[in-house]
Amino acid sequence: MSVAIVTGASRGLGRALAGELAARGWDLVLGARGATALEEAAAGLERAEGVRVVAVAGDVSSEAHRAALVAAARGLGGLDLLVNNAGLLGAEPLVPLAVQPHAGLREAFEVNVLGPLGLVQEGLPLLRASAAGAVLNISSDAAVVPYATWGAYGATKAAVDLLSAVLAVEEPGLRVWWADPGSMRTRMMAAAEPDEDLAGLPAPEEVAPVLLRLLERGLPSGRYTAEALAAAPAGGGARR
């Protein structure tokens, strides 16, 4: 049985990815800061899909929490996929760099960059031992496009992109994907730009199965977008 860790799994894209993996028979370790919502998500997946799901509440910026996530995966038999999805904006709503709070930027780097790196470091022995170890780091268009007010968040995602690319070079036995899901109808997006109409954006449940084409098609390490994955024929997967 394959085992995945998914962070930020109590809602949004993390919850949707966890649901898609559970439907495919994966056992899961789910992490998020909100214990109640996380436990409800885990219990729902266990009932609906008949897989083993362990909820580990905490913050990915915490070394102890990261160790607990990996220990839970070890208890399920190993680690085949690490999904680094948890993230913070750095300010809600987003603000120009001229007034970006340093404390918010610092916290965003702790969660968005050091958290994923720490989880990779903690989980590497199990990922290397897997027959098909893989890391999926959730990126953003803001990592490569200079959108006004998205500078702080985009800087963290640009850092994750580069860390991912280097990890792919240093760990050729793993598949490392950094994937931009595009704008979605999520609580985070609403917090980022509260005056924007999100009605026309896809829900995370629509995007999650597209991102998992990376896994299903065994695509090579690289940066991908949900838009390109959706358009690519089976066996292909355009990168950006």
PDB file of C-alpha atoms in Angstrom:
ATOM      1  CA  MET A   1       0.000   0.000   0.000  1.00  0.00           C
ATOM      2  CA  SER A   2       1.394   3.422  -0.964  1.00  0.00           C
ATOM      3  CA  VAL A   3       1.723   6.126   1.698  1.00  0.00           C
ATOM      4  CA  ALA A   4       1.628   9.908   1.264  1.00  0.00           C
ATOM      5  CA  ILE A   5       2.095  12.884   3.552  1.00  0.00           C
ATOM      6  CA  VAL A   6      -0.054  15.896   2.635  1.00  0.00           C
ATOM      7  CA  THR A   7       0.360  19.191   4.480  1.00  0.00           C
ATOM      8  CA  GLY A   8      -2.294  21.875   4.667  1.00  0.00           C
ATOM      9  CA  ALA A   9      -4.789  19.047   4.304  1.00  0.00           C
ATOM     10  CA  SER A  10      -7.748  20.287   6.355  1.00  0.00           C
ATOM     11  CA  ARG A  11      -9.201  22.365   3.507  1.00  0.00           C
ATOM     12  CA  GLY A  12      -8.581  23.730   0.023  1.00  0.00           C
ATOM     13  CA  LEU A  13      -6.161  22.072  -2.353  1.00  0.00           C
ATOM     14  CA  GLY A  14      -4.545  19.938   0.340  1.00  0.00           C
ATOM     15  CA  ARG A  15      -7.869  18.439   1.323  1.00  0.00           C
ATOM     16  CA  ALA A  16      -8.751  17.850  -2.337  1.00  0.00           C
ATOM     17  CA  LEU A  17      -5.415  16.157  -3.068  1.00  0.00           C
ATOM     18  CA  ALA A  18      -5.836  13.955  -0.013  1.00  0.00           C
ATOM     19  CA  GLY A  19      -9.288  12.949  -1.214  1.00  0.00           C
ATOM     20  CA  GLU A  20      -8.014  12.053  -4.671  1.00  0.00           C
ATOM     21  CA  LEU A  21      -5.161   9.990  -3.243  1.00  0.00           C
ATOM     22  CA  ALA A  22      -7.484   8.181  -0.827  1.00  0.00           C
ATOM     23  CA  ALA A  23      -9.825   7.357  -3.700  1.00  0.00           C
ATOM     24  CA  ARG A  24      -6.847   5.733  -5.432  1.00  0.00           C
ATOM     25  CA  GLY A  25      -6.162   3.569  -2.375  1.00  0.00           C
ATOM     26  CA  TRP A  26      -3.353   5.536  -0.759  1.00  0.00           C
ATOM     27  CA  ASP A  27      -2.832   5.527   2.995  1.00  0.00           C
ATOM     28  CA  LEU A  28      -2.335   9.058   4.256  1.00  0.00           C
ATOM     29  CA  VAL A  29      -0.702  11.184   6.902  1.00  0.00           C
ATOM     30  CA  LEU A  30      -2.443  14.553   6.968  1.00  0.00           C
ATOM     31  CA  GLY A  31      -1.052  17.695   8.550  1.00  0.00           C
ATOM     32  CA  ALA A  32      -2.594  21.110   9.257  1.00  0.00           C
ATOM     33  CA  ARG A  33      -2.724  23.635  12.053  1.00  0.00           C
ATOM     34  CA  GLY A  34      -6.449  23.318  12.803  1.00  0.00           C
ATOM     35  CA  ALA A  35      -6.877  20.073  14.745  1.00  0.00           C
ATOM     36  CA  THR A  36     -10.670  19.871  14.607  1.00  0.00           C
ATOM     37  CA  ALA A  37     -10.997  20.428  10.861  1.00  0.00           C
ATOM     38  CA  LEU A  38      -8.075  18.091  10.206  1.00  0.00           C
ATOM     39  CA  GLU A  39      -9.522  15.260  12.275  1.00  0.00           C
ATOM     40  CA  GLU A  40     -12.892  15.674  10.551  1.00  0.00           C
ATOM     41  CA  ALA A  41     -11.214  15.462   7.141  1.00  0.00           C
ATOM     42  CA  ALA A  42      -9.246  12.375   8.142  1.00  0.00           C
ATOM     43  CA  ALA A  43     -12.260  10.592   9.599  1.00  0.00           C
ATOM     44  CA  GLY A  44     -14.319  11.356   6.505  1.00  0.00           C
ATOM     45  CA  LEU A  45     -11.700   9.898   4.199  1.00  0.00           C
ATOM     46  CA  GLU A  46     -11.343   6.752   6.277  1.00  0.00           C
ATOM     47  CA  ARG A  47     -15.098   6.173   6.224  1.00  0.00           C
ATOM     48  CA  ALA A  48     -15.549   6.945   2.560  1.00  0.00           C
ATOM     49  CA  GLU A  49     -12.476   5.281   1.069  1.00  0.00           C
ATOM     50  CA  GLY A  50     -11.529   2.538   3.549  1.00  0.00           C
ATOM     51  CA  VAL A  51      -7.892   3.600   3.760  1.00  0.00           C
ATOM     52  CA  ARG A  52      -5.740   4.320   6.792  1.00  0.00           C
ATOM     53  CA  VAL A  53      -5.527   8.029   7.596  1.00  0.00           C
ATOM     54  CA  VAL A  54      -3.481   9.566  10.410  1.00  0.00           C
ATOM     55  CA  ALA A  55      -4.116  13.194  11.381  1.00  0.00           C
ATOM     56  CA  VAL A  56      -1.171  15.061  12.890  1.00  0.00           C
ATOM     57  CA  ALA A  57      -2.092  18.620  13.859  1.00  0.00           C
ATOM     58  CA  GLY A  58       0.682  21.202  13.952  1.00  0.00           C
ATOM     59  CA  ASP A  59       2.670  23.805  12.056  1.00  0.00           C
ATOM     60  CA  VAL A  60       5.178  22.734   9.388  1.00  0.00           C
ATOM     61  CA  SER A  61       7.556  25.402  10.668  1.00  0.00           C
ATOM     62  CA  SER A  62       7.965  23.217  13.773  1.00  0.00           C
ATOM     63  CA  GLU A  63      10.736  20.628  13.698  1.00  0.00           C
ATOM     64  CA  ALA A  64       8.802  18.455  16.157  1.00  0.00           C
ATOM     65  CA  HIS A  65       5.707  18.515  13.938  1.00  0.00           C
ATOM     66  CA  ARG A  66       7.702  17.534  10.868  1.00  0.00           C
ATOM     67  CA  ALA A  67       9.259  14.655  12.769  1.00  0.00           C
ATOM     68  CA  ALA A  68       5.799  13.535  13.908  1.00  0.00           C
ATOM     69  CA  LEU A  69       4.491  13.533  10.319  1.00  0.00           C
ATOM     70  CA  VAL A  70       7.342  11.351   9.096  1.00  0.00           C
ATOM     71  CA  ALA A  71       7.089   9.067  12.122  1.00  0.00           C
ATOM     72  CA  ALA A  72       3.398   8.547  11.339  1.00  0.00           C
ATOM     73  CA  ALA A  73       4.266   7.653   7.740  1.00  0.00           C
ATOM     74  CA  ARG A  74       6.872   5.197   8.989  1.00  0.00           C
ATOM     75  CA  GLY A  75       4.172   3.630  11.157  1.00  0.00           C
ATOM     76  CA  LEU A  76       2.032   3.113   8.047  1.00  0.00           C
ATOM     77  CA  GLY A  77       4.872   1.346   6.274  1.00  0.00           C
ATOM     78  CA  GLY A  78       6.997   4.065   4.642  1.00  0.00           C
ATOM     79  CA  LEU A  79       6.726   7.166   2.497  1.00  0.00           C
ATOM     80  CA  ASP A  80       6.153   7.167  -1.255  1.00  0.00           C
ATOM     81  CA  LEU A  81       4.891  10.724  -1.835  1.00  0.00           C
ATOM     82  CA  LEU A  82       5.445  13.963   0.061  1.00  0.00           C
ATOM     83  CA  VAL A  83       3.034  16.777  -0.838  1.00  0.00           C
ATOM     84  CA  ASN A  84       4.217  20.147   0.484  1.00  0.00           C
ATOM     85  CA  ASN A  85       1.031  22.183   0.169  1.00  0.00           C
ATOM     86  CA  ALA A  86       0.743  24.194   3.417  1.00  0.00           C
ATOM     87  CA  GLY A  87       1.383  27.897   2.938  1.00  0.00           C
ATOM     88  CA  LEU A  88       0.916  31.430   4.215  1.00  0.00           C
ATOM     89  CA  LEU A  89       0.490  34.688   2.290  1.00  0.00           C
ATOM     90  CA  GLY A  90       2.628  36.917   4.506  1.00  0.00           C
ATOM     91  CA  ALA A  91      -0.146  39.507   4.786  1.00  0.00           C
ATOM     92  CA  GLU A  92      -3.944  39.311   4.531  1.00  0.00           C
ATOM     93  CA  PRO A  93      -5.029  41.008   2.357  1.00  0.00           C
ATOM     94  CA  LEU A  94      -1.889  41.275   0.275  1.00  0.00           C
ATOM     95  CA  VAL A  95      -0.008  44.583   0.360  1.00  0.00           C
ATOM     96  CA  PRO A  96       2.698  46.303  -1.723  1.00  0.00           C
ATOM     97  CA  LEU A  97       6.303  45.619  -0.799  1.00  0.00           C
ATOM     98  CA  ALA A  98       6.610  49.190   0.460  1.00  0.00           C
ATOM     99  CA  VAL A  99       4.470  48.270   3.443  1.00  0.00           C
ATOM    100  CA  GLN A 100       5.025  44.513   3.662  1.00  0.00           C
ATOM    101  CA  PRO A 101       5.328  43.570   7.355  1.00  0.00           C
ATOM    102  CA  HIS A 102       8.689  41.955   8.032  1.00  0.00           C
ATOM    103  CA  ALA A 103       7.132  39.638  10.589  1.00  0.00           C
ATOM    104  CA  GLY A 104       4.641  38.362   8.021  1.00  0.00           C
ATOM    105  CA  LEU A 105       7.351  37.771   5.432  1.00  0.00           C
ATOM    106  CA  ARG A 106       9.486  35.988   7.996  1.00  0.00           C
ATOM    107  CA  GLU A 107       6.590  33.718   8.961  1.00  0.00           C
ATOM    108  CA  ALA A 108       5.805  33.011   5.302  1.00  0.00           C
ATOM    109  CA  PHE A 109       9.388  31.922   4.668  1.00  0.00           C
ATOM    110  CA  GLU A 110       9.301  29.725   7.779  1.00  0.00           C
ATOM    111  CA  VAL A 111       6.137  27.950   6.611  1.00  0.00           C
ATOM    112  CA  ASN A 112       6.435  28.086   2.816  1.00  0.00           C
ATOM    113  CA  VAL A 113      10.175  27.427   2.425  1.00  0.00           C
ATOM    114  CA  LEU A 114      11.815  26.078   5.567  1.00  0.00           C
ATOM    115  CA  GLY A 115       8.826  23.858   6.325  1.00  0.00           C
ATOM    116  CA  PRO A 116       8.963  21.972   3.013  1.00  0.00           C
ATOM    117  CA  LEU A 117      12.757  21.770   3.116  1.00  0.00           C
ATOM    118  CA  GLY A 118      12.661  20.415   6.653  1.00  0.00           C
ATOM    119  CA  LEU A 119      10.064  17.809   5.703  1.00  0.00           C
ATOM    120  CA  VAL A 120      12.132  16.717   2.722  1.00  0.00           C
ATOM    121  CA  GLN A 121      15.190  16.379   4.951  1.00  0.00           C
ATOM    122  CA  GLU A 122      13.231  14.413   7.555  1.00  0.00           C
ATOM    123  CA  GLY A 123      11.560  12.168   5.003  1.00  0.00           C
ATOM    124  CA  LEU A 124      14.475  11.518   2.638  1.00  0.00           C
ATOM    125  CA  PRO A 125      15.486   8.146   4.104  1.00  0.00           C
ATOM    126  CA  LEU A 126      11.947   6.809   3.586  1.00  0.00           C
ATOM    127  CA  LEU A 127      11.569   8.432   0.159  1.00  0.00           C
ATOM    128  CA  ARG A 128      14.868   6.945  -0.996  1.00  0.00           C
ATOM    129  CA  ALA A 129      13.757   3.526   0.227  1.00  0.00           C
ATOM    130  CA  SER A 130      10.529   3.707  -1.781  1.00  0.00           C
ATOM    131  CA  ALA A 131      10.375   2.070  -5.179  1.00  0.00           C
ATOM    132  CA  ALA A 132       8.896   5.287  -6.583  1.00  0.00           C
ATOM    133  CA  GLY A 133       9.628   8.070  -4.098  1.00  0.00           C
ATOM    134  CA  ALA A 134       8.281  11.456  -5.144  1.00  0.00           C
ATOM    135  CA  VAL A 135       7.973  15.015  -3.839  1.00  0.00           C
ATOM    136  CA  LEU A 136       5.241  17.409  -5.002  1.00  0.00           C
ATOM    137  CA  ASN A 137       5.861  21.019  -3.974  1.00  0.00           C
ATOM    138  CA  ILE A 138       2.965  23.372  -4.645  1.00  0.00           C
ATOM    139  CA  SER A 139       4.191  26.463  -6.447  1.00  0.00           C
ATOM    140  CA  SER A 140       2.416  29.520  -7.849  1.00  0.00           C
ATOM    141  CA  ASP A 141       2.329  31.732 -10.914  1.00  0.00           C
ATOM    142  CA  ALA A 142       3.515  34.450  -8.525  1.00  0.00           C
ATOM    143  CA  ALA A 143       6.890  32.662  -8.398  1.00  0.00           C
ATOM    144  CA  VAL A 144       7.612  33.628 -12.004  1.00  0.00           C
ATOM    145  CA  VAL A 145       5.365  36.640 -12.759  1.00  0.00           C
ATOM    146  CA  PRO A 146       5.771  40.017 -10.942  1.00  0.00           C
ATOM    147  CA  TYR A 147       2.187  40.675  -9.863  1.00  0.00           C
ATOM    148  CA  ALA A 148       1.648  43.784  -7.745  1.00  0.00           C
ATOM    149  CA  THR A 149       1.121  42.948  -4.034  1.00  0.00           C
ATOM    150  CA  TRP A 150       2.187  39.323  -4.549  1.00  0.00           C
ATOM    151  CA  GLY A 151       5.891  40.035  -4.006  1.00  0.00           C
ATOM    152  CA  ALA A 152       6.324  38.486  -0.570  1.00  0.00           C
ATOM    153  CA  TYR A 153       4.332  35.338  -1.275  1.00  0.00           C
ATOM    154  CA  GLY A 154       5.884  35.047  -4.731  1.00  0.00           C
ATOM    155  CA  ALA A 155       9.372  35.297  -3.243  1.00  0.00           C
ATOM    156  CA  THR A 156       8.704  32.286  -1.036  1.00  0.00           C
ATOM    157  CA  LYS A 157       7.381  30.278  -3.962  1.00  0.00           C
ATOM    158  CA  ALA A 158      10.332  31.266  -6.150  1.00  0.00           C
ATOM    159  CA  ALA A 159      12.582  29.961  -3.385  1.00  0.00           C
ATOM    160  CA  VAL A 160      10.651  26.681  -3.295  1.00  0.00           C
ATOM    161  CA  ASP A 161      10.966  26.370  -7.073  1.00  0.00           C
ATOM    162  CA  LEU A 162      14.745  26.680  -6.913  1.00  0.00           C
ATOM    163  CA  LEU A 163      15.032  24.321  -3.947  1.00  0.00           C
ATOM    164  CA  SER A 164      12.909  21.826  -5.874  1.00  0.00           C
ATOM    165  CA  ALA A 165      15.080  22.090  -8.977  1.00  0.00           C
ATOM    166  CA  VAL A 166      18.251  21.550  -6.950  1.00  0.00           C
ATOM    167  CA  LEU A 167      16.686  18.630  -5.093  1.00  0.00           C
ATOM    168  CA  ALA A 168      15.852  17.018  -8.437  1.00  0.00           C
ATOM    169  CA  VAL A 169      19.543  17.263  -9.401  1.00  0.00           C
ATOM    170  CA  GLU A 170      20.837  16.040  -6.056  1.00  0.00           C
ATOM    171  CA  GLU A 171      18.330  13.174  -5.746  1.00  0.00           C
ATOM    172  CA  PRO A 172      18.056  11.677  -9.248  1.00  0.00           C
ATOM    173  CA  GLY A 173      16.425   8.555  -7.808  1.00  0.00           C
ATOM    174  CA  LEU A 174      13.367  10.599  -6.787  1.00  0.00           C
ATOM    175  CA  ARG A 175      10.788  12.369  -8.879  1.00  0.00           C
ATOM    176  CA  VAL A 176      10.529  16.000  -7.789  1.00  0.00           C
ATOM    177  CA  TRP A 177       7.709  18.132  -9.136  1.00  0.00           C
ATOM    178  CA  TRP A 178       6.997  21.784  -8.427  1.00  0.00           C
ATOM    179  CA  ALA A 179       3.555  22.536  -9.743  1.00  0.00           C
ATOM    180  CA  ASP A 180       1.499  25.704 -10.167  1.00  0.00           C
ATOM    181  CA  PRO A 181      -2.191  24.884  -9.654  1.00  0.00           C
ATOM    182  CA  GLY A 182      -3.359  28.281 -10.922  1.00  0.00           C
ATOM    183  CA  SER A 183      -5.869  30.541  -9.212  1.00  0.00           C
ATOM    184  CA  MET A 184      -8.594  28.650  -7.385  1.00  0.00           C
ATOM    185  CA  ARG A 185     -11.731  29.380  -5.405  1.00  0.00           C
ATOM    186  CA  THR A 186     -10.160  29.007  -1.969  1.00  0.00           C
ATOM    187  CA  ARG A 187     -10.170  30.728   1.393  1.00  0.00           C
ATOM    188  CA  MET A 188      -6.560  31.755   0.827  1.00  0.00           C
ATOM    189  CA  MET A 189      -7.380  33.454  -2.467  1.00  0.00           C
ATOM    190  CA  ALA A 190     -10.307  35.246  -0.860  1.00  0.00           C
ATOM    191  CA  ALA A 191      -8.031  36.440   1.946  1.00  0.00           C
ATOM    192  CA  ALA A 192      -5.378  37.574  -0.524  1.00  0.00           C
ATOM    193  CA  GLU A 193      -7.702  39.726  -2.631  1.00  0.00           C
ATOM    194  CA  PRO A 194     -11.028  40.132  -0.792  1.00  0.00           C
ATOM    195  CA  ASP A 195     -12.457  42.518  -3.407  1.00  0.00           C
ATOM    196  CA  GLU A 196     -11.998  40.084  -6.291  1.00  0.00           C
ATOM    197  CA  ASP A 197     -14.862  37.984  -7.667  1.00  0.00           C
ATOM    198  CA  LEU A 198     -13.731  34.365  -7.442  1.00  0.00           C
ATOM    199  CA  ALA A 199     -16.906  32.837  -8.890  1.00  0.00           C
ATOM    200  CA  GLY A 200     -15.270  32.037 -12.220  1.00  0.00           C
ATOM    201  CA  LEU A 201     -12.277  30.236 -10.722  1.00  0.00           C
ATOM    202  CA  PRO A 202     -12.109  26.444 -10.463  1.00  0.00           C
ATOM    203  CA  ALA A 203     -12.593  24.721  -7.115  1.00  0.00           C
ATOM    204  CA  PRO A 204      -9.640  22.789  -5.659  1.00  0.00           C
ATOM    205  CA  GLU A 205     -11.555  19.569  -6.290  1.00  0.00           C
ATOM    206  CA  GLU A 206     -11.320  20.308 -10.021  1.00  0.00           C
ATOM    207  CA  VAL A 207      -7.584  20.994  -9.940  1.00  0.00           C
ATOM    208  CA  ALA A 208      -6.408  18.147  -7.687  1.00  0.00           C
ATOM    209  CA  PRO A 209      -6.970  15.282 -10.173  1.00  0.00           C
ATOM    210  CA  VAL A 210      -5.146  17.274 -12.850  1.00  0.00           C
ATOM    211  CA  LEU A 211      -2.077  17.676 -10.628  1.00  0.00           C
ATOM    212  CA  LEU A 212      -2.106  13.979  -9.842  1.00  0.00           C
ATOM    213  CA  ARG A 213      -1.492  13.273 -13.519  1.00  0.00           C
ATOM    214  CA  LEU A 214       2.125  13.869 -12.539  1.00  0.00           C
ATOM    215  CA  LEU A 215       1.909  10.734 -10.440  1.00  0.00           C
ATOM    216  CA  GLU A 216      -0.296   8.666 -12.733  1.00  0.00           C
ATOM    217  CA  ARG A 217       1.834   9.345 -15.812  1.00  0.00           C
ATOM    218  CA  GLY A 218       5.148   9.041 -13.991  1.00  0.00           C
ATOM    219  CA  LEU A 219       6.286  12.373 -15.414  1.00  0.00           C
ATOM    220  CA  PRO A 220       9.922  13.378 -14.945  1.00  0.00           C
ATOM    221  CA  SER A 221      11.090  15.909 -12.386  1.00  0.00           C
ATOM    222  CA  GLY A 222      10.336  19.501 -13.341  1.00  0.00           C
ATOM    223  CA  ARG A 223       8.050  22.510 -13.041  1.00  0.00           C
ATOM    224  CA  TYR A 224       4.510  22.010 -14.295  1.00  0.00           C
ATOM    225  CA  THR A 225       1.281  23.972 -14.420  1.00  0.00           C
ATOM    226  CA  ALA A 226      -2.214  22.583 -14.001  1.00  0.00           C
ATOM    227  CA  GLU A 227      -3.205  24.363 -17.196  1.00  0.00           C
ATOM    228  CA  ALA A 228      -0.525  22.592 -19.225  1.00  0.00           C
ATOM    229  CA  LEU A 229      -1.198  19.232 -17.578  1.00  0.00           C
ATOM    230  CA  ALA A 230      -4.889  19.517 -18.422  1.00  0.00           C
ATOM    231  CA  ALA A 231      -4.111  20.280 -22.055  1.00  0.00           C
ATOM    232  CA  ALA A 232      -1.395  17.670 -22.555  1.00  0.00           C
ATOM    233  CA  PRO A 233      -2.319  14.310 -24.122  1.00  0.00           C
ATOM    234  CA  ALA A 234      -1.817  11.142 -22.117  1.00  0.00           C
ATOM    235  CA  GLY A 235       1.858  10.376 -21.916  1.00  0.00           C
ATOM    236  CA  GLY A 236       2.800  14.044 -22.195  1.00  0.00           C
ATOM    237  CA  GLY A 237       3.004  16.934 -19.798  1.00  0.00           C
ATOM    238  CA  ALA A 238       4.094  20.398 -20.830  1.00  0.00           C
ATOM    239  CA  ARG A 239       6.323  22.205 -18.368  1.00  0.00           C
ATOM    240  CA  ARG A 240       6.993  25.847 -17.694  1.00  0.00           C
TER     241      ARG A 240
END
